GROMACS .gro file of C-alpha atoms in nm:
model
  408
    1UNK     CA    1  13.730   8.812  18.750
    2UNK     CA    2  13.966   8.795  18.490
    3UNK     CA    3  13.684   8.845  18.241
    4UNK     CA    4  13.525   9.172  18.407
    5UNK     CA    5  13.893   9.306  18.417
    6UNK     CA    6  13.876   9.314  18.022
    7UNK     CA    7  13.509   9.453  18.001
    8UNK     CA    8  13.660   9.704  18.217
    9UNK     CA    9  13.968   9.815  18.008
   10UNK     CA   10  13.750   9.775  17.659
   11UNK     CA   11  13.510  10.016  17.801
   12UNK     CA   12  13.780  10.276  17.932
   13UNK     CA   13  13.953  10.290  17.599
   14UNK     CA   14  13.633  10.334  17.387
   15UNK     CA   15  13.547  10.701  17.646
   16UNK     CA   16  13.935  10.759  17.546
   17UNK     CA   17  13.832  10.708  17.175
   18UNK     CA   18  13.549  10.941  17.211
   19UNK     CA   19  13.798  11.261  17.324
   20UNK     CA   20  13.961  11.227  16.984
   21UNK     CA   21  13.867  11.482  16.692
   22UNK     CA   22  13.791  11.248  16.451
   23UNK     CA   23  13.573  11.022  16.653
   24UNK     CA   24  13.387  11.362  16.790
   25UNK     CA   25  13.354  11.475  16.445
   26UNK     CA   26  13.176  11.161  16.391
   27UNK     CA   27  12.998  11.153  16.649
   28UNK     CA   28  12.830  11.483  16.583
   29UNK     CA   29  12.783  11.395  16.216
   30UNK     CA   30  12.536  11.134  16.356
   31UNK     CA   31  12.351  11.346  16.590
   32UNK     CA   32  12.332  11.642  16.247
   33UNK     CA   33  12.211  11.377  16.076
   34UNK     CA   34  11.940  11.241  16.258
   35UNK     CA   35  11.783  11.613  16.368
   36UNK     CA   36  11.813  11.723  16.028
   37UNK     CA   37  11.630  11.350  15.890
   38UNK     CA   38  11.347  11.450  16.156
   39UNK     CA   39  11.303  11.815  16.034
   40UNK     CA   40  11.296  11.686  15.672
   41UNK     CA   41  11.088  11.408  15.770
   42UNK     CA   42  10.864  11.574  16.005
   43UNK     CA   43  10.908  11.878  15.653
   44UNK     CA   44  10.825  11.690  15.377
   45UNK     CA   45  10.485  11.503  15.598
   46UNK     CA   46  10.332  11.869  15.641
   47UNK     CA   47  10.411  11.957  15.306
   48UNK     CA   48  10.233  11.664  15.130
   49UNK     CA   49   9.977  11.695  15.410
   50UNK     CA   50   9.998  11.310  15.483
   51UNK     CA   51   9.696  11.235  15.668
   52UNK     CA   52   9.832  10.967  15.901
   53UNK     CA   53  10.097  11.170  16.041
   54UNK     CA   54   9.841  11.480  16.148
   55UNK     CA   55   9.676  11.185  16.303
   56UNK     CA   56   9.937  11.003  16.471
   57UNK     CA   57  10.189  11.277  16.539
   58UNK     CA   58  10.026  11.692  16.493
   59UNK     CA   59   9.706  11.677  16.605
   60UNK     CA   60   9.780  11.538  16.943
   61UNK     CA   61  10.027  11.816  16.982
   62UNK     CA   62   9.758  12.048  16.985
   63UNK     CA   63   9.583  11.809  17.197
   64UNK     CA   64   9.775  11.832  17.436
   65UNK     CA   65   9.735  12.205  17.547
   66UNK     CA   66   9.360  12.331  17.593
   67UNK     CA   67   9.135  12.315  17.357
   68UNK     CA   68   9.088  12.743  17.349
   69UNK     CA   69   9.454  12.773  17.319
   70UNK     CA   70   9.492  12.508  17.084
   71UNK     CA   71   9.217  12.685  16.874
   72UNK     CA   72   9.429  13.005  16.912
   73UNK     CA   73   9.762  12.872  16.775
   74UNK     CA   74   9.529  12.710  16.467
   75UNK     CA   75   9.455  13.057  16.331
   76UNK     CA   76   9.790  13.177  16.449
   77UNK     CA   77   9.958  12.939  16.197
   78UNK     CA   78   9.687  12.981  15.897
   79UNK     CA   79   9.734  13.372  15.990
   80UNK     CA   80  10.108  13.339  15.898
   81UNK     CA   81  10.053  13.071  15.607
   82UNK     CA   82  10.210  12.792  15.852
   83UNK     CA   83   9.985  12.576  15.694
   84UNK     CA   84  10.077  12.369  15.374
   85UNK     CA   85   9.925  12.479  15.017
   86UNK     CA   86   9.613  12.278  14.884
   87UNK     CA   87   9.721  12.142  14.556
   88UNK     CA   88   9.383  12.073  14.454
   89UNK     CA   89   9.324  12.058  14.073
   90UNK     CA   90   9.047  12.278  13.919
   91UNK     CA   91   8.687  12.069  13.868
   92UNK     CA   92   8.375  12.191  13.651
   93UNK     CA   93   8.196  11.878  13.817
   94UNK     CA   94   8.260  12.043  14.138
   95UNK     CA   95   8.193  12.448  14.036
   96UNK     CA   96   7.850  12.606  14.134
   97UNK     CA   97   7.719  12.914  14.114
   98UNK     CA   98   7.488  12.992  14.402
   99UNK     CA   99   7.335  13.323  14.462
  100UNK     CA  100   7.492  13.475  14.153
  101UNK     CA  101   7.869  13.387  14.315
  102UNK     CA  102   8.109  13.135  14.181
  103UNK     CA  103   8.249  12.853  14.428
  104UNK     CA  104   8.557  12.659  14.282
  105UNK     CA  105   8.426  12.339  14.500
  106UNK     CA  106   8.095  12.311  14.755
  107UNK     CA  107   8.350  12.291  15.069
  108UNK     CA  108   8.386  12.543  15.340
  109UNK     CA  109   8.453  12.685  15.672
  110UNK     CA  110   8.153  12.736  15.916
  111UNK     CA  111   8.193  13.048  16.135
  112UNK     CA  112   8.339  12.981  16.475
  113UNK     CA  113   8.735  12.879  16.365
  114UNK     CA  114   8.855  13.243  16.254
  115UNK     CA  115   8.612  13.477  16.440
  116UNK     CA  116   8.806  13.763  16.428
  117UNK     CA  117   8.895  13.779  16.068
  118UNK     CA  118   9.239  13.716  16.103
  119UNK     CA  119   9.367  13.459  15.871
  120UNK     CA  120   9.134  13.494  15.582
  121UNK     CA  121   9.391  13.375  15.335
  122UNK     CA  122   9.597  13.116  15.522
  123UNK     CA  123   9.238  12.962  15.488
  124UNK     CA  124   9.178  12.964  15.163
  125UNK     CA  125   9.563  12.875  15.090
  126UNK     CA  126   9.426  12.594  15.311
  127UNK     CA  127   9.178  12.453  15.073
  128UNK     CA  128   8.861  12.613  15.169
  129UNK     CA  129   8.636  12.693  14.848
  130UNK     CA  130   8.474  13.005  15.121
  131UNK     CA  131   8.548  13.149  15.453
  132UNK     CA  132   8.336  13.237  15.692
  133UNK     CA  133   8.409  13.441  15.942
  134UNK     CA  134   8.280  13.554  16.271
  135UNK     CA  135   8.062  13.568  16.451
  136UNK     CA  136   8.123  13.960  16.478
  137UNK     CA  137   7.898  14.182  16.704
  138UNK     CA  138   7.919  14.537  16.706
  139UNK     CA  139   8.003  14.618  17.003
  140UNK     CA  140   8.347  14.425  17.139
  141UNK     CA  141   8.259  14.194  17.439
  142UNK     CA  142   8.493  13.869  17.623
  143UNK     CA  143   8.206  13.614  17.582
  144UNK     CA  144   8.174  13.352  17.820
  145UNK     CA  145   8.389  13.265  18.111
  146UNK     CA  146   8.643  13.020  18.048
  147UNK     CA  147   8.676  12.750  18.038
  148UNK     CA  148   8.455  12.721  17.750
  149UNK     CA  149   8.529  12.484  17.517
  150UNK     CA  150   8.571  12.131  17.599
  151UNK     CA  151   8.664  11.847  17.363
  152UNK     CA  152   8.453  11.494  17.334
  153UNK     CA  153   8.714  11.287  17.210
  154UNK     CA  154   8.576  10.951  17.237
  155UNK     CA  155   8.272  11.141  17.008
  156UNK     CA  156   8.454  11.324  16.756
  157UNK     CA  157   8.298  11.628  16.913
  158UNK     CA  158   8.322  11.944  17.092
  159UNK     CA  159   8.107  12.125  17.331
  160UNK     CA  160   8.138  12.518  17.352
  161UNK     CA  161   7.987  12.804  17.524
  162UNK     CA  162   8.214  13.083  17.397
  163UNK     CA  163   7.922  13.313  17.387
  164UNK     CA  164   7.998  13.592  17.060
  165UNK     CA  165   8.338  13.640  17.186
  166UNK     CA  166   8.430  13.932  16.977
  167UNK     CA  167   8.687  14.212  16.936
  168UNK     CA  168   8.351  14.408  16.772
  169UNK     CA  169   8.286  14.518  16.408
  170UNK     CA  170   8.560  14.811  16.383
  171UNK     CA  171   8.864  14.601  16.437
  172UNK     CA  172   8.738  14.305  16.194
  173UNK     CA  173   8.638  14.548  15.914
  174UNK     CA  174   8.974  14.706  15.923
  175UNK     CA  175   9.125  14.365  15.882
  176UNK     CA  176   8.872  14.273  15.620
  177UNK     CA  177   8.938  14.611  15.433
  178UNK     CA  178   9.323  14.503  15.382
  179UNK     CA  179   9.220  14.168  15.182
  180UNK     CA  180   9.147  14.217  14.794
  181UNK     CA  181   8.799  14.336  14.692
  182UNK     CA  182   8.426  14.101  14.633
  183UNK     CA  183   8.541  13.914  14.290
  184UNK     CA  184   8.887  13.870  14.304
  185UNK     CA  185   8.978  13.714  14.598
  186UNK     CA  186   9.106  13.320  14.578
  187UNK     CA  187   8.790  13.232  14.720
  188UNK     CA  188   8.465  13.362  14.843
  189UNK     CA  189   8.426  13.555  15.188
  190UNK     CA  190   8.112  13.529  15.383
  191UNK     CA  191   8.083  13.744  15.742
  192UNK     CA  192   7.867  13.621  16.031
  193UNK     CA  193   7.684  13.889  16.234
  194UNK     CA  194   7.579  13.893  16.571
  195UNK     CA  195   7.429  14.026  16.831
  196UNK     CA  196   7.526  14.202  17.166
  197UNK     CA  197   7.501  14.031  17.449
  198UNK     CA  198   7.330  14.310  17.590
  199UNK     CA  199   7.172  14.458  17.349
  200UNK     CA  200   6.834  14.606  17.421
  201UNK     CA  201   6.781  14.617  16.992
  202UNK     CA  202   6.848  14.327  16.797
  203UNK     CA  203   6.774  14.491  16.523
  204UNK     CA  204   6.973  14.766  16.487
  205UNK     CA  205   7.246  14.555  16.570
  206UNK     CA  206   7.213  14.306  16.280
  207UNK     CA  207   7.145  14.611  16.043
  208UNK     CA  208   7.438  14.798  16.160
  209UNK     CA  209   7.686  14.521  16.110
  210UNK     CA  210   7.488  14.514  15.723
  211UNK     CA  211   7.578  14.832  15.684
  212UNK     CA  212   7.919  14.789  15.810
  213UNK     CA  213   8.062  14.497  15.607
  214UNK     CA  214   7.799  14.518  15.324
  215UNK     CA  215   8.027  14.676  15.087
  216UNK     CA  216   8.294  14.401  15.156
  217UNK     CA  217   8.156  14.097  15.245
  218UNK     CA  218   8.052  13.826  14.932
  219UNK     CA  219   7.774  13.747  15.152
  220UNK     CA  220   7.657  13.799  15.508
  221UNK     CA  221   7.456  13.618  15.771
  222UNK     CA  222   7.239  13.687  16.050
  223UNK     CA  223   7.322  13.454  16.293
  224UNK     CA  224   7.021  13.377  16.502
  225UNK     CA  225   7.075  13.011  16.652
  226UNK     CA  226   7.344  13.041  16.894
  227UNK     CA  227   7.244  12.868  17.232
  228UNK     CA  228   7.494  13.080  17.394
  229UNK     CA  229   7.348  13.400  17.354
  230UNK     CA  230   7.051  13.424  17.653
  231UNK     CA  231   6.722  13.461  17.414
  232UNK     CA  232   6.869  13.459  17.074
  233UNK     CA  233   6.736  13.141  16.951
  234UNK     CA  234   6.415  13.328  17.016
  235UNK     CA  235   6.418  13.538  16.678
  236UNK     CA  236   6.384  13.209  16.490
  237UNK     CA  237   5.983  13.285  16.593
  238UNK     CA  238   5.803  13.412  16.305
  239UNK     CA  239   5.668  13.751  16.410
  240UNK     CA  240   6.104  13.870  16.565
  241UNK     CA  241   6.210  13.668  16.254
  242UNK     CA  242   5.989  13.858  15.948
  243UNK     CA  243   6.055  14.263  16.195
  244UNK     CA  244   6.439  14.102  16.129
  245UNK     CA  245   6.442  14.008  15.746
  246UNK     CA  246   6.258  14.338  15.675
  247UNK     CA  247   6.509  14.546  15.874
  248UNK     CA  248   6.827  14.345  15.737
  249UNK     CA  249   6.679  14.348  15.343
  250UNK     CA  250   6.608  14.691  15.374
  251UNK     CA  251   6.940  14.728  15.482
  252UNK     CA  252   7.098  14.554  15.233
  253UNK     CA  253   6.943  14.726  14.939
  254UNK     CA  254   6.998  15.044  15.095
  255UNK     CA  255   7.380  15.005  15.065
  256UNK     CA  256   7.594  15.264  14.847
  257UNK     CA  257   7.711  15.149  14.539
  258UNK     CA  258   7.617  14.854  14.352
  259UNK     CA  259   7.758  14.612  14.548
  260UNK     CA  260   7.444  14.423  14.705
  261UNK     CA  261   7.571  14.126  14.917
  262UNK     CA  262   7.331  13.767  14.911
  263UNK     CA  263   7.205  13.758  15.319
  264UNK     CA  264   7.170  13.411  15.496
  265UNK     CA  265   6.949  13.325  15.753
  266UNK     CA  266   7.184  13.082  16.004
  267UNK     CA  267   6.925  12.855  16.223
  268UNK     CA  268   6.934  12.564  16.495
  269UNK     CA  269   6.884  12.179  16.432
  270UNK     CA  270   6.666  12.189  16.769
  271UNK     CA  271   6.372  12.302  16.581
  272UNK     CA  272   6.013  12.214  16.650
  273UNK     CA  273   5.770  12.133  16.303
  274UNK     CA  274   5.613  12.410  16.344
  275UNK     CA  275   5.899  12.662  16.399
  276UNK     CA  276   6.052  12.491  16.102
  277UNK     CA  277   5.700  12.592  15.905
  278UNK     CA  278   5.728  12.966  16.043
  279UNK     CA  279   6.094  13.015  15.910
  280UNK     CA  280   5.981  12.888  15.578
  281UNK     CA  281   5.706  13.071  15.527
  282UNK     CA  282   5.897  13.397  15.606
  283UNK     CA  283   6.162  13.230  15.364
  284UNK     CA  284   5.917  13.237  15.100
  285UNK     CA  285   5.760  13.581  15.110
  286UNK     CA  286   5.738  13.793  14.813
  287UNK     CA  287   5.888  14.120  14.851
  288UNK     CA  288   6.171  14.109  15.105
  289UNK     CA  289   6.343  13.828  15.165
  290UNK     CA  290   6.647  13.628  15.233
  291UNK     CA  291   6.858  13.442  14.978
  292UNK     CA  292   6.966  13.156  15.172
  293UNK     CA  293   7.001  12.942  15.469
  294UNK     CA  294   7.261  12.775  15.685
  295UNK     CA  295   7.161  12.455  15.843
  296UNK     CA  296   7.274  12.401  16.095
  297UNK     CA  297   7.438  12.610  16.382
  298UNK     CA  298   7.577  12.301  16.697
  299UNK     CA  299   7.268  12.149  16.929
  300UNK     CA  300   7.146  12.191  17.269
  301UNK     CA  301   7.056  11.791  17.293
  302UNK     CA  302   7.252  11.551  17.397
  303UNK     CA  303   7.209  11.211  17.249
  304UNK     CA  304   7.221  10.903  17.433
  305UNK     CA  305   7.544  10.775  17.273
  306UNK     CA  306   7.767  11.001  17.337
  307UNK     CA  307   8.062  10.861  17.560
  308UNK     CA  308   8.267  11.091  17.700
  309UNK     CA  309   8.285  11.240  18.026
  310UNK     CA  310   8.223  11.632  17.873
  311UNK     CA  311   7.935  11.545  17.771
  312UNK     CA  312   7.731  11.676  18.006
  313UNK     CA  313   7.902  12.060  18.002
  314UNK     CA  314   7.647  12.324  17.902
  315UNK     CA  315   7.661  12.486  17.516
  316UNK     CA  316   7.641  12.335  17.169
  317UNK     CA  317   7.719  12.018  17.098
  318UNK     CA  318   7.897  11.987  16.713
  319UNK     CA  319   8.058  11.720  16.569
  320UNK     CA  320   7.993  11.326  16.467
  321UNK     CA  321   7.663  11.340  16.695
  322UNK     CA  322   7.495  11.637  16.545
  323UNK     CA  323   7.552  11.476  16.140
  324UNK     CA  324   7.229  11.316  16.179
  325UNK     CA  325   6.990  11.575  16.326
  326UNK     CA  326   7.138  11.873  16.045
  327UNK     CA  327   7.103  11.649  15.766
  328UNK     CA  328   6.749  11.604  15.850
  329UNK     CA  329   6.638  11.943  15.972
  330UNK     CA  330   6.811  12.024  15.604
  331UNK     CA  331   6.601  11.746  15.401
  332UNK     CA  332   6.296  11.886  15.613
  333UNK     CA  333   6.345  12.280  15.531
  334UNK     CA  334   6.476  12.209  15.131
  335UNK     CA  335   6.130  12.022  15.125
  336UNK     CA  336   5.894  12.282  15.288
  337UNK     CA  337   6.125  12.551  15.056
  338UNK     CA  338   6.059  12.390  14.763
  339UNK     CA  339   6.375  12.405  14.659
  340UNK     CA  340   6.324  12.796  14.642
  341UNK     CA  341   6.664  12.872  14.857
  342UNK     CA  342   6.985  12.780  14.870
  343UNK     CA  343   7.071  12.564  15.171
  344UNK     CA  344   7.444  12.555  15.294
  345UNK     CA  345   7.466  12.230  15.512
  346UNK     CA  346   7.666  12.240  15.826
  347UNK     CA  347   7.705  11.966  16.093
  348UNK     CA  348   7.931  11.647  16.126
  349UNK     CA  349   8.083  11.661  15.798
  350UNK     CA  350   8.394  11.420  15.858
  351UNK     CA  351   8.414  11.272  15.513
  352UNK     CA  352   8.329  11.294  15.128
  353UNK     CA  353   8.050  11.065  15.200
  354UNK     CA  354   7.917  11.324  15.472
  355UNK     CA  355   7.927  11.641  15.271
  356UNK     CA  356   7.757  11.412  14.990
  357UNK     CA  357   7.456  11.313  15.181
  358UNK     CA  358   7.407  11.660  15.283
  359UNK     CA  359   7.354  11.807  14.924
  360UNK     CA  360   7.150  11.517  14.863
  361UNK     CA  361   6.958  11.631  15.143
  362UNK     CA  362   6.916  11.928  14.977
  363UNK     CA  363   7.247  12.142  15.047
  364UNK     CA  364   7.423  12.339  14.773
  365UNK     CA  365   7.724  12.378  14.963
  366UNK     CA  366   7.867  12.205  15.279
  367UNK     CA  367   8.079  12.375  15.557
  368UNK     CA  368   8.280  12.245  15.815
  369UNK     CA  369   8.480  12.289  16.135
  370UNK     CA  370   8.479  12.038  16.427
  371UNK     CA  371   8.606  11.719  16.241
  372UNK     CA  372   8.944  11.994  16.171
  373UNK     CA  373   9.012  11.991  16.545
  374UNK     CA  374   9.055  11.589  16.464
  375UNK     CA  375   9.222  11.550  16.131
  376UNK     CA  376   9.320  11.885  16.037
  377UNK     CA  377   9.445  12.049  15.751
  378UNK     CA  378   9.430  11.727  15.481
  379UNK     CA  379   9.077  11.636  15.589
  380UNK     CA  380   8.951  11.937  15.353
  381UNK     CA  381   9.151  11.768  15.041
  382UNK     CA  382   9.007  11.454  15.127
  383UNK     CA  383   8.694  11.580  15.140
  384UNK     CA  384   8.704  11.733  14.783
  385UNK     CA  385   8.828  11.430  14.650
  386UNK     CA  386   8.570  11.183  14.769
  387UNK     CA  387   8.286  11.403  14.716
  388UNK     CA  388   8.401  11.450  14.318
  389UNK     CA  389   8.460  11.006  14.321
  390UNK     CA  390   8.084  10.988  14.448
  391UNK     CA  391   7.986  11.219  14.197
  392UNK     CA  392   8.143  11.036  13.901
  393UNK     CA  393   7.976  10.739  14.079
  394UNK     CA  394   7.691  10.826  14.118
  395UNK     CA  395   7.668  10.988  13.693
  396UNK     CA  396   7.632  11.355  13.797
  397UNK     CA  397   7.719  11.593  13.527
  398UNK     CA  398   7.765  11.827  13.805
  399UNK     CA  399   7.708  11.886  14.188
  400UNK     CA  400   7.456  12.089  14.157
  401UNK     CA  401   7.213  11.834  13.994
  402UNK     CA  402   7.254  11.631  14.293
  403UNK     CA  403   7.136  11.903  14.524
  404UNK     CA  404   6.818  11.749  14.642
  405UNK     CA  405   6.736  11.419  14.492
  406UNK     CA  406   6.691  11.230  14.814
  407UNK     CA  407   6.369  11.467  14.866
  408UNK     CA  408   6.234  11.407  14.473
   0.00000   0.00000   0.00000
């Protein structure tokens, strides 16, 4: 009894203590201390872009909210450079010139992440060696119904069905138009065009958005693989695909000015042998055709691994499961190309080893996206560094003799 008495009257006169000014000024000298140790903590882990913290602490932030609005507040913060500054020192090993343009390393950003050409150089400040943007259609149209994006976290993958969501070519040009001219930007600035949803002429609307951001774009695509556009994978058939390349080349050259813009052909991993044979051999025409291809846009299959319970939700499948299939459906289309084209590999890239095995494939240059929405911003620095280690490895002089030499 005796004893609780004392607990009693200890405890009473430390609350007294607490009313005094010195002890409150103490007291809130603690609490100062330890929010402002967090915000330099939290500070000085963004800055350096330390890879286990994104991990452990930001990306499941961004987790936490839906995947579309996480995507959303992504290019929100590279839009208003709330992303930390790649310090990534300059490498001949890794320069290239494909198609007549210069890129500083062969890692980029597949279309998909900034579709509306928003934050262009919060990207690049980012890391990115090129930016691709879109894909844009000409007219503007919502897309899909939402929900429309699902994350496969136990796969390191995503499933979407977005569907050209676009706010049309008018709006993104005038955003585009702000940014410094073709050949002296930080980095290089591709555009991805689309198609209506509606459209009754494919055609025109791939040669319109030529003729649209032509004059600004370092090099464009035509977009033809999307599984969420109802029959758009169906230009990928040789007689739609060579009335297409004319229209677009003719386009092209037809542009004021000398500014003449490289065009790439963007096509699914889902491809049969002999569609595969069909796009090359309209690849390989003399006369008019395109300078490159992108390989590969996400996947209608679903392979028997995968573990989570999205899975089944209808669109394209990108990520960890599709590495695999594009690395293959590149080896397969550098092969029946001869070499002729440049190849820009797309699909799983997660690591130096990844984008590596892809140029040996046959890739010049390597984009990604997915494996972002799992390690963001650092994963692009890591990347760079691990593909230049293999390099040195490996005896390259430079990436582009390793282009290829898993088909030779």
């Amino acid at each position: 009894m005796l004893q609780t008495l004392l607990l009693r009257s200890r405890a009473a006169a430390f609350v007294k203590s607490l009313r005094t000014p010195v002890l409150k000024k103490k007291v809130s000298d603690v609490i100062k201390l330890s929010i402002g140790g967090t915000v330099v903590f939290v500070g000085i882990n963004l800055y350096f872009k330390n890879e286990k913290f994104y991990d452990t602490w930001v990306m499941p932030i961004f987790h936490s909210v839906d995947p579309e609005t996480a995507h959303n507040l992504a290019v929100m913060a590279a839009k208003y450079n709330l992303v930390p500054e790649a310090k990534l020192k300059e490498s001949k090993l890794l320069e290239s010139r494909v198609v007549n343009l210069v890129f500083k390393t062969p890692v980029g950003l597949a279309a998909g992440f900034d579709k509306h050409g928003e934050a262009v150089e919060g990207l690049f400040r980012m890391g990115f060696s090129f930016v691709e943007v879109g894909s844009v259609t000409p007219l503007p149209q919502p897309g899909n119904p939402k929900p429309r994006v699902f994350r496969l976290k136990d796969d390191k993958a995503v499933i979407n069905r977005y569907g050209f969501n676009s706010v049309g070519h008018e709006v993104v040009h005038a955003r585009l138009s702000q940014l410094q001219p073709p050949g002296q930007r930080p980095g290089i600035l591709g555009i991805n065009l689309g198609k209506n949803k509606t459209s009754e002429d494919y055609v025109q609307d791939y040669t319109q958005g030529i003729a649209s951001f032509g004059p600004i774009a370092d090099y464009l695509v035509v977009n033809i693989s999307s599984p969420n556009t109802p029959g758009l994978r169906n230009l990928q058939h040789r007689g739609k695909l060579e009335k297409l390349v004319d229209a677009v080349v003719d386009a092209r050259d037809n542009l004021p000015g000398p500014h003449k813009p490289p065009i790439f052909l963007k096509i699914a991993p889902d491809l049969t042998d002999e569609d595969k044979l069909d796009i090359a051999a309209v690849v390989r025409r003399k006369g008019r055709q395109v300078d490159g291809l992108i390989i590969s846009n996400t996947t209608i299959s679903r392979p028997h691994t995968l573990q989570s319970a999205e899975c089944e939700e209808t669109g394209g499948l990108s990520g960890l499961p599709l590495r695999a299939l594009a690395t293959k459906t590149i080896k397969d289309m550098y092969q029946l190309v001869e070499g002729s084209v440049p190849i820009i590999g797309v699909g799983g890239i997660a690591s130096g080893q990844d984008a590596y095995d892809k140029i040996r494939a046959g890739a010049s240059l390597v984009q990604l996206y997915t494996a972002l929405i799992y390690h963001g911003p650092p994963l692009i620095t890591r990347i760079t560094r691990e593909l230049e280690e293999l390099l040195i490895r490996d005896g390259f002089k430079s990436v582009s003799e390793a282009v290829g030499v898993d088909c030779k």
